[in-house]
Short mmCIF file of C-alpha atoms in Angstrom, two decimals:
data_model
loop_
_atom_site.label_atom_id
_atom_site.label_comp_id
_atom_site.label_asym_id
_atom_site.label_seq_id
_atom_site.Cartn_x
_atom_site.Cartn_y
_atom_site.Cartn_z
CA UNK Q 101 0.00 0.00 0.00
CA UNK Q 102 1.50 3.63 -0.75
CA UNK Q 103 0.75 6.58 0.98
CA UNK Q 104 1.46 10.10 -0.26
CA UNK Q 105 2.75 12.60 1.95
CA UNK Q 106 3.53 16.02 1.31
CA UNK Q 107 6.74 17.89 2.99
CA UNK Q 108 4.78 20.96 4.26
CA UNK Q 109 3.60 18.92 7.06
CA UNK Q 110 6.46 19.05 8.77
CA UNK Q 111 5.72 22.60 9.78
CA UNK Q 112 4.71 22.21 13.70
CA UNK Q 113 1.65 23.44 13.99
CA UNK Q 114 0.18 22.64 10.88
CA UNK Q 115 -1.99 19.26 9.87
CA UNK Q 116 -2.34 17.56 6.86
CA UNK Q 117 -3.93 14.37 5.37
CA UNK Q 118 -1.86 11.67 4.37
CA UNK Q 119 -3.49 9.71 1.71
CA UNK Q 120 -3.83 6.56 0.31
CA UNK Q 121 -2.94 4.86 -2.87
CA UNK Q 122 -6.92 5.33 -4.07
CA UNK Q 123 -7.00 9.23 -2.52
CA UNK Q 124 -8.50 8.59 -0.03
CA UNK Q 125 -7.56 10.27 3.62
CA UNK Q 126 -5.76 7.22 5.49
CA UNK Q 127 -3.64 9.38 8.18
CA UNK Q 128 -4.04 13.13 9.82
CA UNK Q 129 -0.60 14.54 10.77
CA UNK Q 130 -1.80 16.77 13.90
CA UNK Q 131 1.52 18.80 14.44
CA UNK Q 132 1.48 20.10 18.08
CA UNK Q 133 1.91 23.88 18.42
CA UNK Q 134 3.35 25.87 21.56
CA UNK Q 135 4.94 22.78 23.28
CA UNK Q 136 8.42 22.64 24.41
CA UNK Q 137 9.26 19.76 22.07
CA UNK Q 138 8.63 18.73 18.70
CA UNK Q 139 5.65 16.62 19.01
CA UNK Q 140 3.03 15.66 15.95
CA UNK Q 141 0.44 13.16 16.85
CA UNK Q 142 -0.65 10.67 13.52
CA UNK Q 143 -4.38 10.02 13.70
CA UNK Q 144 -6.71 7.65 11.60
CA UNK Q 145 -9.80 8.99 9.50
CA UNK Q 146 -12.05 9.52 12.93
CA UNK Q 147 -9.63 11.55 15.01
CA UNK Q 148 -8.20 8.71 17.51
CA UNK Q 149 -4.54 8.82 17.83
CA UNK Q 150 -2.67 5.72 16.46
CA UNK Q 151 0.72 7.29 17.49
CA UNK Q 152 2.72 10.20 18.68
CA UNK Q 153 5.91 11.67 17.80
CA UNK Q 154 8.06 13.36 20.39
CA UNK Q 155 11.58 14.62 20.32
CA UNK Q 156 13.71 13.53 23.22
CA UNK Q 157 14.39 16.79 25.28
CA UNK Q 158 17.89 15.83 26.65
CA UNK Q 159 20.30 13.36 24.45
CA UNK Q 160 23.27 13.17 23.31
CA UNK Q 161 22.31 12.14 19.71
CA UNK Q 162 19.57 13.55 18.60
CA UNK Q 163 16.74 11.17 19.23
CA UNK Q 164 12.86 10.88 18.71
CA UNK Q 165 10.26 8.74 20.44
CA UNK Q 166 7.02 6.87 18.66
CA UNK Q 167 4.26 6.10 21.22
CA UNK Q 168 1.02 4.23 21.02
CA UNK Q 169 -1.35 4.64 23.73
CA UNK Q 170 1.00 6.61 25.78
CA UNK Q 171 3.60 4.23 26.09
CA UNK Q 172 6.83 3.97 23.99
CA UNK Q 173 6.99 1.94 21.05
CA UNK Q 174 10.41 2.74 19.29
CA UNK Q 175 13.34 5.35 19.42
CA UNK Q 176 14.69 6.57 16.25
CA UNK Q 177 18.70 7.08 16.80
CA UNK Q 178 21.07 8.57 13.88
CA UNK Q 179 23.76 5.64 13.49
CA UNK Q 180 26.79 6.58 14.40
CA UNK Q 181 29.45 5.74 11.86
CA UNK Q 182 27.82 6.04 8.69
CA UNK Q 183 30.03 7.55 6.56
CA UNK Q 184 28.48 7.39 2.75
CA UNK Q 185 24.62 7.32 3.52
CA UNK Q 186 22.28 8.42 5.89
CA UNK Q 187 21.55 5.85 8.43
CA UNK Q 188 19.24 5.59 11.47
CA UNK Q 189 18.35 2.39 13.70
CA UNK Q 190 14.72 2.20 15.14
CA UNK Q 191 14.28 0.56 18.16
CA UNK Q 192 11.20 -1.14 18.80
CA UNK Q 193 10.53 -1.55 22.91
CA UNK Q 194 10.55 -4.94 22.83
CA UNK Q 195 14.18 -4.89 21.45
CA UNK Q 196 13.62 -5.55 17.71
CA UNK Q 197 16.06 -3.31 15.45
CA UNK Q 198 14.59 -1.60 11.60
CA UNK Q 199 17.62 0.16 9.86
CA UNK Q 200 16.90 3.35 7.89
CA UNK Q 201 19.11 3.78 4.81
CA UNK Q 202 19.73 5.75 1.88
CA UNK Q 203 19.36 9.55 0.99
CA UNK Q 204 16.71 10.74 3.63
CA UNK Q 205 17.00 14.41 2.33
CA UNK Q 206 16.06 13.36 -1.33
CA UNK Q 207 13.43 11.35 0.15
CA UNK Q 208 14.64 7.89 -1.58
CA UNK Q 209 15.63 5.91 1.27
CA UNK Q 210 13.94 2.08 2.64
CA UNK Q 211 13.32 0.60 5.95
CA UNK Q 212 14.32 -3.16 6.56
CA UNK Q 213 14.05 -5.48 9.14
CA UNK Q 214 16.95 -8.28 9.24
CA UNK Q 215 17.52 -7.32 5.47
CA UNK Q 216 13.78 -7.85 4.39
CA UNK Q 217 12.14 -4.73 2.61
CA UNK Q 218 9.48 -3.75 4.87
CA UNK Q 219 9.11 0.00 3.53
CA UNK Q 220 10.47 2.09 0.10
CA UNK Q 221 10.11 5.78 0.58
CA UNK Q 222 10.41 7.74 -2.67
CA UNK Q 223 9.38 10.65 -4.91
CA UNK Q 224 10.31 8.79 -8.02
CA UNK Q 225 6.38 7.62 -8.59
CA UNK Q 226 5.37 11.44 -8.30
CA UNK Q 227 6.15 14.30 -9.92
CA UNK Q 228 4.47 17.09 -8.16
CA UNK Q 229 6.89 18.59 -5.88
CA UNK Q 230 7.55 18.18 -2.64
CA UNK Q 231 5.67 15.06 -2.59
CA UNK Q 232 6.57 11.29 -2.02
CA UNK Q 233 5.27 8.03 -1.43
CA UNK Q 234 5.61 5.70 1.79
CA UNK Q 235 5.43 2.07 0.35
CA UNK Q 236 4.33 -0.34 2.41
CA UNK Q 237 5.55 -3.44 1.01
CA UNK Q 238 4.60 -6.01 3.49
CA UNK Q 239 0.50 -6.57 3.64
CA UNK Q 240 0.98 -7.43 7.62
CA UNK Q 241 3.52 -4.45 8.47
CA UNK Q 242 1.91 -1.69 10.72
CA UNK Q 243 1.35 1.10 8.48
CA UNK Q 244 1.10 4.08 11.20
CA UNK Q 245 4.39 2.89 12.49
CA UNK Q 246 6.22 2.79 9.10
CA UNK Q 247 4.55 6.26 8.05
CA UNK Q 248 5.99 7.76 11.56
CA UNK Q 249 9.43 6.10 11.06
CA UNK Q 250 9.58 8.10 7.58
CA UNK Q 251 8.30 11.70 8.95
CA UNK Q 252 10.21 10.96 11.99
CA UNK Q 253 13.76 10.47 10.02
CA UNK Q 254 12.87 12.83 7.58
CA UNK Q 255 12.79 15.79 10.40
CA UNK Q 256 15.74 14.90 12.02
CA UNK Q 257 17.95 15.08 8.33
CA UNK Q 258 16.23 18.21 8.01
CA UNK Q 259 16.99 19.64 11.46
CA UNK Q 260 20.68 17.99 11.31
CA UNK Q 261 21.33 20.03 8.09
CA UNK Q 262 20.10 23.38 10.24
CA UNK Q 263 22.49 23.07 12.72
#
């Protein structure tokens, strides 16, 4: 399943649809004004919130937080000594690792589990700008999760190349 998502949600503050393959609205981005730290909340068609995206106030590395329900689900960590690619390890809470490879700024990059494909993220399949697709590739993968992991490496290139 593909989503298309749109890079002006990653104002804070602002909310946008993501949508499906079909057009139809699949995810809200809810981006969470006036709060200390970066925080956007992903919600299904009817408002509930599947998960929430936080920035870690204090860390050495910059670091971001995906909760469901309240409780953490996975930290998103920059790897260390990646020298010719952009590379970030997800850590799920109960210990399982997803690496995040390729060239998150040009928004072609994959997610894999133990070497299996379980996400492509790309603009190639779009050409309006500033516009990309989150491909799901695994019918049993939790979408909302993969969707976060994508918006949540995505702002920490973008903040990285800030500072």
């Amino acid at each position: 399943m593909k989503y298309l998502v749109r890079d002006k949600i990653f104002a804070i503050g602002d909310d946008y649809w993501i949508e499906d393959e079909r057009g139809r609205h699949a995810f809200l981005v809810d981006g969470k004004a006036l709060r200390l730290r970066d925080t956007l909340e992903l919600k299904d068609p009817d408002g509930r919130v599947l998960v929430t995206l936080r920035q870690k106030m204090f860390s050495l590395r910059d670091t971001m937080t995906i909760e469901r329900e309240e409780r953490p689900l996975a930290t998103v960590r920059r790897k260390r000594l990646s020298l010719l690619r952009n590379h970030y390890r997800v850590t799920l809470v109960e210990g399982t690792e997803l690496d995040v490879s390729g060239r998150i700024l040009d928004r072609e990059f994959t997610v894999e589990y133990d070497g299996e494909l379980l996400a492509h993220i790309s603009r190639q399949w779009f050409h309006v700008r500033d516009t990309y697709a989150v491909n799901v590739v695994r019918e049993d993968a939790d979408s909302a999760l993969l969707v976060a992991i994508a918006v949540c490496v995505i702002r920490m290139a973008e903040r990285e190349r800030e500072d």
